[in-house]
mmCIF file of C-alpha atoms in Angstrom:
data_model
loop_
_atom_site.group_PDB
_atom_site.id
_atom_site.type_symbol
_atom_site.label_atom_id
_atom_site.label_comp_id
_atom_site.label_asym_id
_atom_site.label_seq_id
_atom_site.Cartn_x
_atom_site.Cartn_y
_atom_site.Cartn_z
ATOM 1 C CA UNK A 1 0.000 0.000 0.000
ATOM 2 C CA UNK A 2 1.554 3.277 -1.016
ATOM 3 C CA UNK A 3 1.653 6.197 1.474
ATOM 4 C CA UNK A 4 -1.302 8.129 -0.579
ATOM 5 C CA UNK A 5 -3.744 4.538 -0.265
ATOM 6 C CA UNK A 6 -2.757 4.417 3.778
ATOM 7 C CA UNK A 7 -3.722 8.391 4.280
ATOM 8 C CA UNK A 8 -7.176 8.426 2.391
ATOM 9 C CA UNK A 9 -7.903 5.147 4.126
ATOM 10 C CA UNK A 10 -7.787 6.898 8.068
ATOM 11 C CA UNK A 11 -10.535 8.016 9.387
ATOM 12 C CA UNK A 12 -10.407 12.256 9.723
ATOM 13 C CA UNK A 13 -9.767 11.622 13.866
ATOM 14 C CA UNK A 14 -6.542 9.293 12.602
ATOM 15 C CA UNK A 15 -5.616 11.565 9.890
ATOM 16 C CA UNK A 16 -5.722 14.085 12.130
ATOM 17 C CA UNK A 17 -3.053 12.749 14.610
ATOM 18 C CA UNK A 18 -1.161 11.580 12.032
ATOM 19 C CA UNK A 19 -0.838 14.640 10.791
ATOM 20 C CA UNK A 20 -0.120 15.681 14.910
ATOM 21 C CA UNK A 21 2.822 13.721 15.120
ATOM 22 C CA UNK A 22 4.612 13.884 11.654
ATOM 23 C CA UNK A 23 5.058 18.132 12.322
ATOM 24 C CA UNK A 24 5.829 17.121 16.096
ATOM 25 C CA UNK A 25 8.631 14.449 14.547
ATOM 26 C CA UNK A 26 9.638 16.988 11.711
ATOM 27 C CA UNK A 27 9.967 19.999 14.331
ATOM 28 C CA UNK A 28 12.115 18.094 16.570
ATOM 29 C CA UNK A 29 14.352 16.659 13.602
ATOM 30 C CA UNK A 30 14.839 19.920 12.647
ATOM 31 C CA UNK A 31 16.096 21.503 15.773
ATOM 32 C CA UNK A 32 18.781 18.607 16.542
ATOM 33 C CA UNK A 33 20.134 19.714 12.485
ATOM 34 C CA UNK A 34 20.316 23.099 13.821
ATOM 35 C CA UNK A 35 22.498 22.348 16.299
ATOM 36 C CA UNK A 36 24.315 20.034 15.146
ATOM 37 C CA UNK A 37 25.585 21.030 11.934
ATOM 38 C CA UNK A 38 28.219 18.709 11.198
ATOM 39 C CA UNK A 39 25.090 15.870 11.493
ATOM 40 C CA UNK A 40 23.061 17.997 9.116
ATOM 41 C CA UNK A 41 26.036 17.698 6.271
ATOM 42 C CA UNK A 42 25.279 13.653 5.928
ATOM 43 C CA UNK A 43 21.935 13.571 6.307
ATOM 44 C CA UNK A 44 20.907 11.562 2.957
ATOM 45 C CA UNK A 45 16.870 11.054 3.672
ATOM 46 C CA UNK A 46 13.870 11.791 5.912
ATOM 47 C CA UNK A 47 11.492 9.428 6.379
ATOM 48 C CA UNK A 48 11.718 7.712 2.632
ATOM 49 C CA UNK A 49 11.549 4.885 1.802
ATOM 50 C CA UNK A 50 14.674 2.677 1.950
ATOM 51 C CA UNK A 51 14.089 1.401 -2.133
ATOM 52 C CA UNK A 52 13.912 5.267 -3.247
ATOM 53 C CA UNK A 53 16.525 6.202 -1.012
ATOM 54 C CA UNK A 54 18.889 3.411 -3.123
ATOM 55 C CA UNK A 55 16.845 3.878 -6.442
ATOM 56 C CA UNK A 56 14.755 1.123 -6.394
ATOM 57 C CA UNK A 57 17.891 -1.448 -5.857
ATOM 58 C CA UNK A 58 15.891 -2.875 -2.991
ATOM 59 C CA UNK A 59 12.497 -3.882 -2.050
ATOM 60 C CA UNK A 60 12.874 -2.919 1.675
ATOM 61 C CA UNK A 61 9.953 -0.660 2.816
ATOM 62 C CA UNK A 62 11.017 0.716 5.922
ATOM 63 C CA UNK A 63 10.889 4.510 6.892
ATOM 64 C CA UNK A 64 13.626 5.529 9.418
ATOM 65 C CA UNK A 65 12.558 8.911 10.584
ATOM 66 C CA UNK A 66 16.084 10.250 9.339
ATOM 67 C CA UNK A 67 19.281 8.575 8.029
ATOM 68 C CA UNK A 68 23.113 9.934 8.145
ATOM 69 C CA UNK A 69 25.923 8.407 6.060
ATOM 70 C CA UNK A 70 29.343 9.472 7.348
ATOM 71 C CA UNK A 71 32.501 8.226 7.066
ATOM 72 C CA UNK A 72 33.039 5.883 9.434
ATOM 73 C CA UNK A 73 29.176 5.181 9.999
ATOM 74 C CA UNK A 74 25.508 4.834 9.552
ATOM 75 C CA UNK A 75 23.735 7.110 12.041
ATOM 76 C CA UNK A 76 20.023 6.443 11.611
ATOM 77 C CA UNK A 77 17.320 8.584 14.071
ATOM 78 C CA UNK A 78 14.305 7.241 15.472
ATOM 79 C CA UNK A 79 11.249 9.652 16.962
ATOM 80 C CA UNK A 80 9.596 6.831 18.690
ATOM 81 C CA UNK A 81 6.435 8.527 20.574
ATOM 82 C CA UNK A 82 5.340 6.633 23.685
ATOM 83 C CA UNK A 83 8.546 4.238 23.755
ATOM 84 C CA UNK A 84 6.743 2.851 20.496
ATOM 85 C CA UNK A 85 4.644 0.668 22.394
ATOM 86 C CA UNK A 86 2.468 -0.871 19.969
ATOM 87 C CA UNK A 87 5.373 -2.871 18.174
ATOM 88 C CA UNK A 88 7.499 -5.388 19.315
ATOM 89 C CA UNK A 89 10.971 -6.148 20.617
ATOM 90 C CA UNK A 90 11.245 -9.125 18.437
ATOM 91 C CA UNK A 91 9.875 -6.737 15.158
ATOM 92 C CA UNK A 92 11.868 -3.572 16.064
ATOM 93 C CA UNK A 93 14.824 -5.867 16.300
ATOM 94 C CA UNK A 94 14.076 -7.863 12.605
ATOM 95 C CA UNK A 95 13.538 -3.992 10.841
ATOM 96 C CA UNK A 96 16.988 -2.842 12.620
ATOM 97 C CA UNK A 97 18.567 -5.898 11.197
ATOM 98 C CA UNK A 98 16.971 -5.066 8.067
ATOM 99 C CA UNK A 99 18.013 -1.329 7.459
ATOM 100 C CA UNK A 100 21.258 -2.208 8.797
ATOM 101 C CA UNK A 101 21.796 -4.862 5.987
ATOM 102 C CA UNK A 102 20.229 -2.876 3.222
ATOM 103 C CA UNK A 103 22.762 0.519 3.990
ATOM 104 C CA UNK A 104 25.380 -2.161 4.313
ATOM 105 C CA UNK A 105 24.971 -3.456 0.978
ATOM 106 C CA UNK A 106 24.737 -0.574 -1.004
ATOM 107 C CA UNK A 107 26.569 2.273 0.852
ATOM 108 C CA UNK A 108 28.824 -0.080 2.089
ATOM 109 C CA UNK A 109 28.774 0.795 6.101
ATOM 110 C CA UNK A 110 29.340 -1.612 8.718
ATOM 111 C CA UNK A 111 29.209 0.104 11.584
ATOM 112 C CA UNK A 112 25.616 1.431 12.766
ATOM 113 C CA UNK A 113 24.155 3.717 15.339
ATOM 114 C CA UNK A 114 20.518 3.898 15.767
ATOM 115 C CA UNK A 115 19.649 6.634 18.184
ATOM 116 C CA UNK A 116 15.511 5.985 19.576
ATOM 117 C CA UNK A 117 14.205 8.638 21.303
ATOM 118 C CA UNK A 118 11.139 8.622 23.494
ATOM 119 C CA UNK A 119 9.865 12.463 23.618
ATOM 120 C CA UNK A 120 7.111 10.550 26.050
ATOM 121 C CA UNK A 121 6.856 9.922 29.658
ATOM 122 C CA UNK A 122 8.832 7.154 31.199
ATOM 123 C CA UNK A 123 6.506 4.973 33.409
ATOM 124 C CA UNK A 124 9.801 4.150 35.474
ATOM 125 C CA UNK A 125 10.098 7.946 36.259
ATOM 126 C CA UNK A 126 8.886 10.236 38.982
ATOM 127 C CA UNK A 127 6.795 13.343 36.511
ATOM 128 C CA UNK A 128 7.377 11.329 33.696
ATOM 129 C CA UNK A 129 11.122 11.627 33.134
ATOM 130 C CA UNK A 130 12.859 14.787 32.374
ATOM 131 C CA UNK A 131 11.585 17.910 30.589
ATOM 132 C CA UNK A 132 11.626 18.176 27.175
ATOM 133 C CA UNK A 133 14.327 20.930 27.108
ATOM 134 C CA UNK A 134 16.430 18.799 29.040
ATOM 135 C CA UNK A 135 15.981 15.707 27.085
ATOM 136 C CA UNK A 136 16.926 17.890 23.791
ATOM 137 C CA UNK A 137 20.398 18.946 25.782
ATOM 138 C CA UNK A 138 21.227 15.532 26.922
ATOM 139 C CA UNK A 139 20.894 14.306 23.338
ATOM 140 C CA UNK A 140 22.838 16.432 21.908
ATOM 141 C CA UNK A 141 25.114 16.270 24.351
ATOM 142 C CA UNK A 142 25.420 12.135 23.834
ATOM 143 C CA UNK A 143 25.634 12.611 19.686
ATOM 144 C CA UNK A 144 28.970 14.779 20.620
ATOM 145 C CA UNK A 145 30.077 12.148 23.004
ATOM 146 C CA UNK A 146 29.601 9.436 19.872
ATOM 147 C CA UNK A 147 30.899 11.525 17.634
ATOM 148 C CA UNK A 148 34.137 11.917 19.136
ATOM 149 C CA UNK A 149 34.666 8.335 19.114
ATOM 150 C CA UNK A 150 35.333 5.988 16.291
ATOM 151 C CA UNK A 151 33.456 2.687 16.186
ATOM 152 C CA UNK A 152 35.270 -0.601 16.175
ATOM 153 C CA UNK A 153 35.808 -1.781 12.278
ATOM 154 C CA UNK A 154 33.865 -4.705 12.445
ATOM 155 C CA UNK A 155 30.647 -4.707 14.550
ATOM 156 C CA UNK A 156 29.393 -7.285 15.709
ATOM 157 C CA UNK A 157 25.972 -6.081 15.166
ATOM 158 C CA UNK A 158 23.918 -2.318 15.395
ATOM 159 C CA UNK A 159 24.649 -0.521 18.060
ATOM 160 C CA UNK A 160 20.858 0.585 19.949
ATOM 161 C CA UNK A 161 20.935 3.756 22.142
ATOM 162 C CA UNK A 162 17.555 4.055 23.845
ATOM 163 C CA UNK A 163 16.566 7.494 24.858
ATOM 164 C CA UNK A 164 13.900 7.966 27.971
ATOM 165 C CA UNK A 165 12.969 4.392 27.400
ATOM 166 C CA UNK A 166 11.545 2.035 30.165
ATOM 167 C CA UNK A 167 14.086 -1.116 31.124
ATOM 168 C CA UNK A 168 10.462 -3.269 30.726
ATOM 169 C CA UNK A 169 9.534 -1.654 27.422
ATOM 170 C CA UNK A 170 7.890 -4.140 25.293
ATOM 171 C CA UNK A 171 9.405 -2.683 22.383
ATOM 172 C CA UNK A 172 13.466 -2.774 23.030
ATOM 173 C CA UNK A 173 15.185 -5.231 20.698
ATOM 174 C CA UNK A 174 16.305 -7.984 22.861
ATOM 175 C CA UNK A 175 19.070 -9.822 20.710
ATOM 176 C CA UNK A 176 21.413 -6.591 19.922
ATOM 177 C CA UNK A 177 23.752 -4.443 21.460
ATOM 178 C CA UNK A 178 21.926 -1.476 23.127
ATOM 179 C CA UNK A 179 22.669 1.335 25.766
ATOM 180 C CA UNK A 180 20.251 3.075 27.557
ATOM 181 C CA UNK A 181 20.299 6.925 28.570
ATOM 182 C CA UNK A 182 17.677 7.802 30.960
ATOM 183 C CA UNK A 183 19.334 10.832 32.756
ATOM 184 C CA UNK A 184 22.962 12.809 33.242
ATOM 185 C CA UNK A 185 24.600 9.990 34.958
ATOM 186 C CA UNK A 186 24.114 7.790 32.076
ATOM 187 C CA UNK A 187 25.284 10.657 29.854
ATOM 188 C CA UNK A 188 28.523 11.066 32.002
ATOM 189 C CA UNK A 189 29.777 7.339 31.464
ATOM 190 C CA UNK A 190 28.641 7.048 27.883
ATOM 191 C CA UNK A 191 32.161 7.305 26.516
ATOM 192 C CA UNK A 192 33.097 4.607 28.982
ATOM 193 C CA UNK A 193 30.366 2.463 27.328
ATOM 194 C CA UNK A 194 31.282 3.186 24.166
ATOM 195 C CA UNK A 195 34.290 2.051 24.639
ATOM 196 C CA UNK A 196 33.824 -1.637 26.123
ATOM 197 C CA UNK A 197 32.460 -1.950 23.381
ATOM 198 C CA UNK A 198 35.570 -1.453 20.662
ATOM 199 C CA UNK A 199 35.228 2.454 20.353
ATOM 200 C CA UNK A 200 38.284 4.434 20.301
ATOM 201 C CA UNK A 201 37.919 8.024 21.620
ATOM 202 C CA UNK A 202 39.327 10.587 18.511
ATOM 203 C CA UNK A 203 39.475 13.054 21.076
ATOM 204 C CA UNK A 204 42.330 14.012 23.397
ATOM 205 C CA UNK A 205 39.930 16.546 25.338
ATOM 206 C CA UNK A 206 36.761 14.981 25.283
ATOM 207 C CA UNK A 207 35.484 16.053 28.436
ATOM 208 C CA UNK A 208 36.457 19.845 27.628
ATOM 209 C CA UNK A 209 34.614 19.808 24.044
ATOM 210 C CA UNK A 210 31.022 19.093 25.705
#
């Protein structure tokens, strides 16, 4: 079903919030580009279609919300409202796998990063989980923290980093290598992280830069 068929088939209350959350997604993509230009320079597509982002070379489907080739590695960006509770772990894990191997075969990447963010409350959390302002900081402050390190040059498999995200959440893949970020403290050992897993920090003054 094409993206036209799947709009004129909602009703006008689903259309509606449809509508909602593509300009809340869109507005919030827009304001991590701002400030993070260097992320803005590789950004190849926004929510298209995997088989018109390589011309048609593949049959995959999928949508990620926005996609970043750069030298070293995939970055792809997930706006999951409400921890995207109505999928699956096992189904979130079989599209990462999926993307992962498409971008792999014909952009030839092998090491991924997919970044989910939860702009919802955290059931786990007293109020929810932190604001929204502060959420946006400790994002960008993590994407500087990954950026200054260079992944290992062969993966075992996609690297997950869960934003705001419940431990219980129905939805986190279960079979692939994931981090969670939740508040600062995670934030402040994230290059630590990083690095059991193969990273290398690229940056002598990491700690200064953020």
């Amino acid at each position: 079903m094409c993206m036209y068929d799947y709009l004129r088939r909602m009703s006008a209350e689903r259309l509606i919030a449809h509508r909602r959350k593509c300009s809340r997604e869109a507005a919030w993509i827009n304001d991590r580009l701002n400030v993070n230009p260097r992320l803005c320079k590789t950004c190849i597509a926004r929510d298209t279609a995997l088989r018109y982002v390589f011309d048609r070379r593949t049959t995959i489907k999928f949508r990620p919300d926005a996609l970043f080739l750069q030298k070293d590695r995939c970055i792809v960006l997930e706006y999951d409202e409400k921890q995207h509770d109505g999928y699956s772990g096992a189904s979130e894990e079989t599209r990462t796998m999926q993307i992962a191997g498409v971008i792999r075969e014909h952009a030839g990447k092998n090491a991924f990063v997919f970044l989910r963010f939860n702009p919802d409350d955290m059931t786990t959390r007293r109020h929810g989980g932190p604001s929204s302002q502060t959420r946006d900081e400790m994002f960008d402050k993590a994407l500087r923290i990954i950026e200054a390190h260079r992944p290992p040059a062969r993966p075992n498999d996609p690297l997950c980093i869960y934003f705001f995200y419940d431990c219980d959440s129905r939805s986190i893949a279960p079979g692939l290598t994931r981090i969670h970020i939740r508040d600062q403290a995670d934030i402040c050992i994230l290059s630590e992280k990083l690095m059991r897993l193969g990273w290398s920090s690229i940056s002598d003054n990491l700690n200064d830069s953020l």
